[in-house]
Amino acid sequence: MRHIAYSEAGQAMPAQTVALENEAFEAIDGTKVYWLGNASILINSRGTILLIDPILDSFDMPLLIDMSVDSKTIPKVDALLISHIDNDHLSFETLENCKNVTKSYHAPAHVADVMIDQGFEAIEHAVGSSFTVGDIKITTTPTRHNWQNEMEKYKYREWKEEEYVGFWIETLDGTIWLPSDSQLLPEHLEMPQADMILFDFSDNDWHITYEGAIKEANTYPNSDLLCIHWGSIDAPTWNTFNGDPNDLVKDVINPNRVHALNVGEALDLVKK
């Protein structure tokens, strides 16, 4: 796959970082989905800008990538979506740096409260609820990723399943589904077929597992698979971050729909 390189430790990583220019935020005729590294996503749907789980500053683990955009230079965000509280999905420094240009914040239970405490007026959304941003309809989808309950360090509270969500995004140009970090749930195999899946294929028990990822991918054999949660964090022995998109090509139906982008690169949303 042309956009994949390998680190000295053998970890799959994007070949390069492409600088994100201001035109990525301007009005366009269709919908483009940009991968900003790890699980960070920018969607431009006819000029409406969604920023999902942006980690653009001071990440607390060593990286394999450079950032494609300085968070202080982002010109507009119509809605900033946070799927859950993990530090590879929620950066308050990034949120602060683009606060003056962000119109709204959306997050699940508990996460919204934490964001409000930090000065960001987040709107809380229950699992299965819907909201609109311009012409876009967004519905939260169920996940299971409350791994903190297994760790003594985090047992100062109960981490509830509904504090972690995915997003089903309906645009004028098609549908995008972010299952988010999650164990594979029966509901994940009963969705309508999305035109694009923001695809975590981490072989980790609190993620989908590789076997689960193949099952999910082949349940929706025509969905474009934009690979996320890979090649960004220098962790060759940590299966949460070290998936290889070349493996997917061998195992999924219609392998030409597997897209491993460079950081800062976009994939056009196409109705199937």
PDB file of C-alpha atoms in Angstrom:
ATOM      1  CA  MET A   1       0.000   0.000   0.000  1.00  0.00           C
ATOM      2  CA  ARG A   2       1.610   3.230  -1.202  1.00  0.00           C
ATOM      3  CA  HIS A   3       1.086   5.351   1.917  1.00  0.00           C
ATOM      4  CA  ILE A   4       2.611   2.878   4.407  1.00  0.00           C
ATOM      5  CA  ALA A   5       6.171   2.948   5.691  1.00  0.00           C
ATOM      6  CA  TYR A   6       7.713   1.039   8.605  1.00  0.00           C
ATOM      7  CA  SER A   7       9.567   2.284  11.647  1.00  0.00           C
ATOM      8  CA  GLU A   8      12.940   0.862  12.705  1.00  0.00           C
ATOM      9  CA  ALA A   9      11.016  -1.373  15.118  1.00  0.00           C
ATOM     10  CA  GLY A  10       8.830  -2.627  12.272  1.00  0.00           C
ATOM     11  CA  GLN A  11       5.684  -0.673  13.141  1.00  0.00           C
ATOM     12  CA  ALA A  12       3.449   0.318  10.216  1.00  0.00           C
ATOM     13  CA  MET A  13       3.185   4.091   9.892  1.00  0.00           C
ATOM     14  CA  PRO A  14       2.046   6.652   7.312  1.00  0.00           C
ATOM     15  CA  ALA A  15       4.727   7.530   4.779  1.00  0.00           C
ATOM     16  CA  GLN A  16       4.491  11.270   5.385  1.00  0.00           C
ATOM     17  CA  THR A  17       2.507  14.166   6.788  1.00  0.00           C
ATOM     18  CA  VAL A  18       0.686  16.468   4.375  1.00  0.00           C
ATOM     19  CA  ALA A  19       0.208  20.033   5.575  1.00  0.00           C
ATOM     20  CA  LEU A  20      -3.449  20.949   6.004  1.00  0.00           C
ATOM     21  CA  GLU A  21      -4.083  24.235   4.210  1.00  0.00           C
ATOM     22  CA  ASN A  22      -6.858  26.755   4.931  1.00  0.00           C
ATOM     23  CA  GLU A  23      -8.720  25.566   1.823  1.00  0.00           C
ATOM     24  CA  ALA A  24      -9.549  22.383   3.752  1.00  0.00           C
ATOM     25  CA  PHE A  25     -11.979  24.519   5.772  1.00  0.00           C
ATOM     26  CA  GLU A  26     -13.612  26.316   2.848  1.00  0.00           C
ATOM     27  CA  ALA A  27     -16.952  25.533   1.176  1.00  0.00           C
ATOM     28  CA  ILE A  28     -16.745  22.632  -1.280  1.00  0.00           C
ATOM     29  CA  ASP A  29     -19.215  20.760  -3.496  1.00  0.00           C
ATOM     30  CA  GLY A  30     -19.001  17.419  -1.667  1.00  0.00           C
ATOM     31  CA  THR A  31     -17.693  15.922   1.567  1.00  0.00           C
ATOM     32  CA  LYS A  32     -14.045  15.223   2.346  1.00  0.00           C
ATOM     33  CA  VAL A  33     -12.799  13.291   5.380  1.00  0.00           C
ATOM     34  CA  TYR A  34      -9.276  14.077   6.586  1.00  0.00           C
ATOM     35  CA  TRP A  35      -7.212  11.807   8.839  1.00  0.00           C
ATOM     36  CA  LEU A  36      -5.165  13.930  11.259  1.00  0.00           C
ATOM     37  CA  GLY A  37      -3.367  11.008  12.926  1.00  0.00           C
ATOM     38  CA  ASN A  38      -4.421   8.331  15.435  1.00  0.00           C
ATOM     39  CA  ALA A  39      -8.193   8.839  15.897  1.00  0.00           C
ATOM     40  CA  SER A  40      -8.374  12.534  14.978  1.00  0.00           C
ATOM     41  CA  ILE A  41     -10.697  13.338  12.090  1.00  0.00           C
ATOM     42  CA  LEU A  42     -11.712  16.479  10.216  1.00  0.00           C
ATOM     43  CA  ILE A  43     -14.839  16.388   8.053  1.00  0.00           C
ATOM     44  CA  ASN A  44     -15.648  19.157   5.583  1.00  0.00           C
ATOM     45  CA  SER A  45     -19.185  18.622   4.314  1.00  0.00           C
ATOM     46  CA  ARG A  46     -19.995  21.422   1.868  1.00  0.00           C
ATOM     47  CA  GLY A  47     -18.262  23.909   4.132  1.00  0.00           C
ATOM     48  CA  THR A  48     -19.612  22.609   7.459  1.00  0.00           C
ATOM     49  CA  ILE A  49     -16.620  21.579   9.557  1.00  0.00           C
ATOM     50  CA  LEU A  50     -16.687  18.746  12.100  1.00  0.00           C
ATOM     51  CA  LEU A  51     -13.615  18.040  14.200  1.00  0.00           C
ATOM     52  CA  ILE A  52     -13.658  14.663  15.971  1.00  0.00           C
ATOM     53  CA  ASP A  53     -11.367  13.674  18.867  1.00  0.00           C
ATOM     54  CA  PRO A  54      -8.603  16.109  17.877  1.00  0.00           C
ATOM     55  CA  ILE A  55      -5.199  15.486  19.471  1.00  0.00           C
ATOM     56  CA  LEU A  56      -2.913  18.087  17.921  1.00  0.00           C
ATOM     57  CA  ASP A  57      -0.820  19.184  20.921  1.00  0.00           C
ATOM     58  CA  SER A  58       1.415  17.818  23.681  1.00  0.00           C
ATOM     59  CA  PHE A  59       0.505  14.175  23.382  1.00  0.00           C
ATOM     60  CA  ASP A  60       1.927  12.263  26.343  1.00  0.00           C
ATOM     61  CA  MET A  61       3.389   9.353  24.365  1.00  0.00           C
ATOM     62  CA  PRO A  62       6.159   9.324  21.739  1.00  0.00           C
ATOM     63  CA  LEU A  63       4.881   9.826  18.193  1.00  0.00           C
ATOM     64  CA  LEU A  64       5.787   8.434  14.792  1.00  0.00           C
ATOM     65  CA  ILE A  65       4.124  11.340  12.993  1.00  0.00           C
ATOM     66  CA  ASP A  66       4.181  15.103  12.684  1.00  0.00           C
ATOM     67  CA  MET A  67       0.957  17.070  13.012  1.00  0.00           C
ATOM     68  CA  SER A  68      -0.580  18.299   9.770  1.00  0.00           C
ATOM     69  CA  VAL A  69      -1.976  21.513  11.258  1.00  0.00           C
ATOM     70  CA  ASP A  70      -1.214  23.877  14.128  1.00  0.00           C
ATOM     71  CA  SER A  71      -4.336  23.926  16.288  1.00  0.00           C
ATOM     72  CA  LYS A  72      -3.878  27.672  16.846  1.00  0.00           C
ATOM     73  CA  THR A  73      -4.317  28.324  13.121  1.00  0.00           C
ATOM     74  CA  ILE A  74      -7.565  26.396  12.556  1.00  0.00           C
ATOM     75  CA  PRO A  75      -9.945  28.995  11.045  1.00  0.00           C
ATOM     76  CA  LYS A  76     -13.347  27.475  11.906  1.00  0.00           C
ATOM     77  CA  VAL A  77     -15.044  24.517  13.583  1.00  0.00           C
ATOM     78  CA  ASP A  78     -18.815  24.242  13.409  1.00  0.00           C
ATOM     79  CA  ALA A  79     -18.920  21.329  15.855  1.00  0.00           C
ATOM     80  CA  LEU A  80     -16.255  19.568  17.873  1.00  0.00           C
ATOM     81  CA  LEU A  81     -17.192  15.997  18.811  1.00  0.00           C
ATOM     82  CA  ILE A  82     -15.574  13.965  21.580  1.00  0.00           C
ATOM     83  CA  SER A  83     -16.314  10.246  21.703  1.00  0.00           C
ATOM     84  CA  HIS A  84     -14.796   9.507  25.135  1.00  0.00           C
ATOM     85  CA  ILE A  85     -12.407  10.771  27.762  1.00  0.00           C
ATOM     86  CA  ASP A  86      -9.205   8.828  26.977  1.00  0.00           C
ATOM     87  CA  ASN A  87      -6.152  11.034  26.531  1.00  0.00           C
ATOM     88  CA  ASP A  88      -5.628   9.910  22.934  1.00  0.00           C
ATOM     89  CA  HIS A  89      -9.084  11.334  22.112  1.00  0.00           C
ATOM     90  CA  LEU A  90      -9.458  14.407  24.319  1.00  0.00           C
ATOM     91  CA  SER A  91      -6.831  17.159  24.493  1.00  0.00           C
ATOM     92  CA  PHE A  92      -7.801  20.254  26.436  1.00  0.00           C
ATOM     93  CA  GLU A  93      -4.793  22.071  25.008  1.00  0.00           C
ATOM     94  CA  THR A  94      -6.082  21.497  21.487  1.00  0.00           C
ATOM     95  CA  LEU A  95      -9.591  22.542  22.515  1.00  0.00           C
ATOM     96  CA  GLU A  96      -8.246  25.708  24.105  1.00  0.00           C
ATOM     97  CA  ASN A  97      -6.157  26.590  21.067  1.00  0.00           C
ATOM     98  CA  CYS A  98      -9.171  26.528  18.737  1.00  0.00           C
ATOM     99  CA  LYS A  99     -11.777  27.688  21.274  1.00  0.00           C
ATOM    100  CA  ASN A 100     -12.308  31.088  19.667  1.00  0.00           C
ATOM    101  CA  VAL A 101     -13.327  29.524  16.338  1.00  0.00           C
ATOM    102  CA  THR A 102     -15.410  26.595  17.654  1.00  0.00           C
ATOM    103  CA  LYS A 103     -19.174  27.054  17.581  1.00  0.00           C
ATOM    104  CA  SER A 104     -20.282  23.997  19.587  1.00  0.00           C
ATOM    105  CA  TYR A 105     -19.022  20.996  21.569  1.00  0.00           C
ATOM    106  CA  HIS A 106     -20.717  17.594  21.787  1.00  0.00           C
ATOM    107  CA  ALA A 107     -19.855  14.696  24.092  1.00  0.00           C
ATOM    108  CA  PRO A 108     -21.404  11.792  26.040  1.00  0.00           C
ATOM    109  CA  ALA A 109     -22.275  11.685  29.740  1.00  0.00           C
ATOM    110  CA  HIS A 110     -19.490  12.508  32.203  1.00  0.00           C
ATOM    111  CA  VAL A 111     -17.225  13.724  29.393  1.00  0.00           C
ATOM    112  CA  ALA A 112     -19.493  16.716  28.832  1.00  0.00           C
ATOM    113  CA  ASP A 113     -19.374  17.506  32.563  1.00  0.00           C
ATOM    114  CA  VAL A 114     -15.578  17.368  32.609  1.00  0.00           C
ATOM    115  CA  MET A 115     -15.420  19.627  29.566  1.00  0.00           C
ATOM    116  CA  ILE A 116     -17.792  22.112  31.172  1.00  0.00           C
ATOM    117  CA  ASP A 117     -15.616  22.139  34.291  1.00  0.00           C
ATOM    118  CA  GLN A 118     -12.684  23.050  32.036  1.00  0.00           C
ATOM    119  CA  GLY A 119     -14.587  25.960  30.464  1.00  0.00           C
ATOM    120  CA  PHE A 120     -16.011  24.346  27.327  1.00  0.00           C
ATOM    121  CA  GLU A 121     -19.820  24.487  27.040  1.00  0.00           C
ATOM    122  CA  ALA A 122     -20.309  20.924  25.881  1.00  0.00           C
ATOM    123  CA  ILE A 123     -23.746  19.567  25.035  1.00  0.00           C
ATOM    124  CA  GLU A 124     -24.331  16.109  26.502  1.00  0.00           C
ATOM    125  CA  HIS A 125     -25.765  13.398  24.253  1.00  0.00           C
ATOM    126  CA  ALA A 126     -27.155  10.059  25.414  1.00  0.00           C
ATOM    127  CA  VAL A 127     -26.493   6.907  23.428  1.00  0.00           C
ATOM    128  CA  GLY A 128     -28.925   6.793  20.500  1.00  0.00           C
ATOM    129  CA  SER A 129     -29.750  10.495  20.557  1.00  0.00           C
ATOM    130  CA  SER A 130     -29.468  12.732  17.482  1.00  0.00           C
ATOM    131  CA  PHE A 131     -28.529  16.328  16.818  1.00  0.00           C
ATOM    132  CA  THR A 132     -27.890  18.464  13.762  1.00  0.00           C
ATOM    133  CA  VAL A 133     -25.024  20.673  12.653  1.00  0.00           C
ATOM    134  CA  GLY A 134     -26.073  22.601   9.577  1.00  0.00           C
ATOM    135  CA  ASP A 135     -27.216  20.035   7.004  1.00  0.00           C
ATOM    136  CA  ILE A 136     -25.579  17.176   8.914  1.00  0.00           C
ATOM    137  CA  LYS A 137     -27.465  14.807  11.220  1.00  0.00           C
ATOM    138  CA  ILE A 138     -25.409  13.019  13.866  1.00  0.00           C
ATOM    139  CA  THR A 139     -26.601  10.089  15.985  1.00  0.00           C
ATOM    140  CA  THR A 140     -24.562   8.588  18.803  1.00  0.00           C
ATOM    141  CA  THR A 141     -24.008   4.823  18.633  1.00  0.00           C
ATOM    142  CA  PRO A 142     -23.232   2.360  21.446  1.00  0.00           C
ATOM    143  CA  THR A 143     -19.737   1.282  22.434  1.00  0.00           C
ATOM    144  CA  ARG A 144     -18.123  -0.740  25.197  1.00  0.00           C
ATOM    145  CA  HIS A 145     -14.784   0.732  26.202  1.00  0.00           C
ATOM    146  CA  ASN A 146     -14.958   1.351  29.954  1.00  0.00           C
ATOM    147  CA  TRP A 147     -11.624  -0.356  30.558  1.00  0.00           C
ATOM    148  CA  GLN A 148     -10.872   1.865  33.558  1.00  0.00           C
ATOM    149  CA  ASN A 149     -13.054  -0.331  35.776  1.00  0.00           C
ATOM    150  CA  GLU A 150     -10.369  -3.034  35.530  1.00  0.00           C
ATOM    151  CA  MET A 151      -7.564  -0.753  36.719  1.00  0.00           C
ATOM    152  CA  GLU A 152      -7.026  -0.039  40.414  1.00  0.00           C
ATOM    153  CA  LYS A 153      -5.708   3.419  39.537  1.00  0.00           C
ATOM    154  CA  TYR A 154      -9.108   4.460  38.137  1.00  0.00           C
ATOM    155  CA  LYS A 155     -11.454   2.883  40.671  1.00  0.00           C
ATOM    156  CA  TYR A 156     -12.235   6.244  42.299  1.00  0.00           C
ATOM    157  CA  ARG A 157     -15.501   6.145  40.294  1.00  0.00           C
ATOM    158  CA  GLU A 158     -17.594   3.746  38.223  1.00  0.00           C
ATOM    159  CA  TRP A 159     -16.969   4.195  34.509  1.00  0.00           C
ATOM    160  CA  LYS A 160     -20.269   3.634  32.735  1.00  0.00           C
ATOM    161  CA  GLU A 161     -20.738   2.241  29.244  1.00  0.00           C
ATOM    162  CA  GLU A 162     -22.840   5.223  28.161  1.00  0.00           C
ATOM    163  CA  GLU A 163     -19.863   7.551  28.755  1.00  0.00           C
ATOM    164  CA  TYR A 164     -18.325   6.285  25.511  1.00  0.00           C
ATOM    165  CA  VAL A 165     -20.018   6.691  22.125  1.00  0.00           C
ATOM    166  CA  GLY A 166     -19.564   6.358  18.409  1.00  0.00           C
ATOM    167  CA  PHE A 167     -21.066   8.676  15.813  1.00  0.00           C
ATOM    168  CA  TRP A 168     -23.315   7.948  12.812  1.00  0.00           C
ATOM    169  CA  ILE A 169     -23.027  10.977  10.525  1.00  0.00           C
ATOM    170  CA  GLU A 170     -25.518  11.650   7.728  1.00  0.00           C
ATOM    171  CA  THR A 171     -24.467  14.221   5.141  1.00  0.00           C
ATOM    172  CA  LEU A 172     -25.959  15.279   1.823  1.00  0.00           C
ATOM    173  CA  ASP A 173     -23.234  13.225   0.162  1.00  0.00           C
ATOM    174  CA  GLY A 174     -23.570   9.990   2.134  1.00  0.00           C
ATOM    175  CA  THR A 175     -23.094   8.431   5.548  1.00  0.00           C
ATOM    176  CA  ILE A 176     -20.021   8.099   7.758  1.00  0.00           C
ATOM    177  CA  TRP A 177     -19.835   5.822  10.800  1.00  0.00           C
ATOM    178  CA  LEU A 178     -17.292   6.103  13.576  1.00  0.00           C
ATOM    179  CA  PRO A 179     -17.773   3.000  15.788  1.00  0.00           C
ATOM    180  CA  SER A 180     -15.001   4.499  17.972  1.00  0.00           C
ATOM    181  CA  ASP A 181     -12.848   2.537  20.395  1.00  0.00           C
ATOM    182  CA  SER A 182     -15.027  -0.398  21.378  1.00  0.00           C
ATOM    183  CA  GLN A 183     -15.325  -4.086  21.821  1.00  0.00           C
ATOM    184  CA  LEU A 184     -17.425  -5.543  19.021  1.00  0.00           C
ATOM    185  CA  LEU A 185     -21.106  -5.368  20.022  1.00  0.00           C
ATOM    186  CA  PRO A 186     -24.035  -7.155  18.356  1.00  0.00           C
ATOM    187  CA  GLU A 187     -25.414  -3.721  17.433  1.00  0.00           C
ATOM    188  CA  HIS A 188     -22.296  -3.053  15.389  1.00  0.00           C
ATOM    189  CA  LEU A 189     -23.290  -5.852  13.022  1.00  0.00           C
ATOM    190  CA  GLU A 190     -26.858  -4.579  12.625  1.00  0.00           C
ATOM    191  CA  MET A 191     -26.246  -1.074  11.310  1.00  0.00           C
ATOM    192  CA  PRO A 192     -27.263   0.195   7.883  1.00  0.00           C
ATOM    193  CA  GLN A 193     -24.331   0.038   5.478  1.00  0.00           C
ATOM    194  CA  ALA A 194     -22.377   3.266   5.811  1.00  0.00           C
ATOM    195  CA  ASP A 195     -20.690   4.736   2.788  1.00  0.00           C
ATOM    196  CA  MET A 196     -17.539   5.166   4.878  1.00  0.00           C
ATOM    197  CA  ILE A 197     -16.426   3.638   8.183  1.00  0.00           C
ATOM    198  CA  LEU A 198     -13.756   5.363  10.257  1.00  0.00           C
ATOM    199  CA  PHE A 199     -12.185   2.030  10.993  1.00  0.00           C
ATOM    200  CA  ASP A 200     -10.349   1.101  14.189  1.00  0.00           C
ATOM    201  CA  PHE A 201      -8.862  -2.367  13.681  1.00  0.00           C
ATOM    202  CA  SER A 202      -6.762  -2.570  16.862  1.00  0.00           C
ATOM    203  CA  ASP A 203      -6.151  -6.155  17.972  1.00  0.00           C
ATOM    204  CA  ASN A 204      -6.859  -5.302  21.596  1.00  0.00           C
ATOM    205  CA  ASP A 205      -9.457  -6.778  23.954  1.00  0.00           C
ATOM    206  CA  TRP A 206     -10.895  -3.360  24.852  1.00  0.00           C
ATOM    207  CA  HIS A 207     -10.947  -2.412  21.188  1.00  0.00           C
ATOM    208  CA  ILE A 208     -12.534  -4.445  18.416  1.00  0.00           C
ATOM    209  CA  THR A 209      -9.761  -7.116  18.108  1.00  0.00           C
ATOM    210  CA  TYR A 210      -8.449  -7.956  14.657  1.00  0.00           C
ATOM    211  CA  GLU A 211     -10.912 -10.850  14.281  1.00  0.00           C
ATOM    212  CA  GLY A 212     -13.761  -8.545  15.240  1.00  0.00           C
ATOM    213  CA  ALA A 213     -12.544  -5.907  12.803  1.00  0.00           C
ATOM    214  CA  ILE A 214     -12.654  -8.368   9.919  1.00  0.00           C
ATOM    215  CA  LYS A 215     -16.140  -9.488  10.945  1.00  0.00           C
ATOM    216  CA  GLU A 216     -17.347  -5.876  11.070  1.00  0.00           C
ATOM    217  CA  ALA A 217     -15.698  -4.985   7.764  1.00  0.00           C
ATOM    218  CA  ASN A 218     -17.155  -7.980   5.956  1.00  0.00           C
ATOM    219  CA  THR A 219     -20.634  -7.311   7.349  1.00  0.00           C
ATOM    220  CA  TYR A 220     -20.534  -4.088   5.307  1.00  0.00           C
ATOM    221  CA  PRO A 221     -18.651  -5.215   2.177  1.00  0.00           C
ATOM    222  CA  ASN A 222     -19.122  -2.007   0.205  1.00  0.00           C
ATOM    223  CA  SER A 223     -18.226   0.549   2.875  1.00  0.00           C
ATOM    224  CA  ASP A 224     -14.988   2.441   2.371  1.00  0.00           C
ATOM    225  CA  LEU A 225     -12.685   1.717   5.308  1.00  0.00           C
ATOM    226  CA  LEU A 226     -10.629   4.727   6.364  1.00  0.00           C
ATOM    227  CA  CYS A 227      -8.065   3.282   8.769  1.00  0.00           C
ATOM    228  CA  ILE A 228      -7.629   5.068  12.101  1.00  0.00           C
ATOM    229  CA  HIS A 229      -5.890   4.300  15.406  1.00  0.00           C
ATOM    230  CA  TRP A 230      -2.731   3.045  13.694  1.00  0.00           C
ATOM    231  CA  GLY A 231       0.768   4.221  12.817  1.00  0.00           C
ATOM    232  CA  SER A 232       0.833   7.352  14.965  1.00  0.00           C
ATOM    233  CA  ILE A 233       2.074   6.396  18.424  1.00  0.00           C
ATOM    234  CA  ASP A 234       5.502   4.814  18.778  1.00  0.00           C
ATOM    235  CA  ALA A 235       4.411   1.647  20.555  1.00  0.00           C
ATOM    236  CA  PRO A 236       5.516  -1.416  18.553  1.00  0.00           C
ATOM    237  CA  THR A 237       4.659  -3.844  21.367  1.00  0.00           C
ATOM    238  CA  TRP A 238       1.300  -2.256  22.220  1.00  0.00           C
ATOM    239  CA  ASN A 239      -1.478  -3.744  20.106  1.00  0.00           C
ATOM    240  CA  THR A 240      -3.775  -0.787  20.763  1.00  0.00           C
ATOM    241  CA  PHE A 241      -1.722   1.333  18.354  1.00  0.00           C
ATOM    242  CA  ASN A 242       0.311  -0.931  16.083  1.00  0.00           C
ATOM    243  CA  GLY A 243      -2.124  -2.359  13.524  1.00  0.00           C
ATOM    244  CA  ASP A 244      -0.960  -2.734   9.912  1.00  0.00           C
ATOM    245  CA  PRO A 245      -3.447  -1.840   7.154  1.00  0.00           C
ATOM    246  CA  ASN A 246      -1.630  -4.226   4.824  1.00  0.00           C
ATOM    247  CA  ASP A 247      -3.053  -7.067   6.913  1.00  0.00           C
ATOM    248  CA  LEU A 248      -6.584  -5.854   6.223  1.00  0.00           C
ATOM    249  CA  VAL A 249      -5.991  -5.994   2.490  1.00  0.00           C
ATOM    250  CA  LYS A 250      -5.422  -9.746   2.787  1.00  0.00           C
ATOM    251  CA  ASP A 251      -8.542 -10.451   4.838  1.00  0.00           C
ATOM    252  CA  VAL A 252     -11.431  -8.147   3.946  1.00  0.00           C
ATOM    253  CA  ILE A 253     -13.930  -8.534   1.136  1.00  0.00           C
ATOM    254  CA  ASN A 254     -13.269  -5.983  -1.622  1.00  0.00           C
ATOM    255  CA  PRO A 255      -9.790  -5.031  -0.370  1.00  0.00           C
ATOM    256  CA  ASN A 256      -9.527  -1.969  -2.630  1.00  0.00           C
ATOM    257  CA  ARG A 257     -11.816  -0.159  -0.161  1.00  0.00           C
ATOM    258  CA  VAL A 258      -9.096  -0.170   2.533  1.00  0.00           C
ATOM    259  CA  HIS A 259      -7.617   3.334   2.737  1.00  0.00           C
ATOM    260  CA  ALA A 260      -4.455   4.030   4.739  1.00  0.00           C
ATOM    261  CA  LEU A 261      -3.965   7.747   4.274  1.00  0.00           C
ATOM    262  CA  ASN A 262      -1.036   9.972   4.958  1.00  0.00           C
ATOM    263  CA  VAL A 263      -1.571  12.273   7.923  1.00  0.00           C
ATOM    264  CA  GLY A 264      -3.447  15.330   6.643  1.00  0.00           C
ATOM    265  CA  GLU A 265      -4.733  13.550   3.552  1.00  0.00           C
ATOM    266  CA  ALA A 266      -8.445  13.383   2.637  1.00  0.00           C
ATOM    267  CA  LEU A 267     -10.788  10.728   1.311  1.00  0.00           C
ATOM    268  CA  ASP A 268     -13.854  11.792  -0.681  1.00  0.00           C
ATOM    269  CA  LEU A 269     -17.180  10.506   0.629  1.00  0.00           C
ATOM    270  CA  VAL A 270     -18.938   8.581  -2.141  1.00  0.00           C
ATOM    271  CA  LYS A 271     -22.456   7.151  -1.959  1.00  0.00           C
ATOM    272  CA  LYS A 272     -22.535   3.420  -2.549  1.00  0.00           C
TER     273      LYS A 272
END
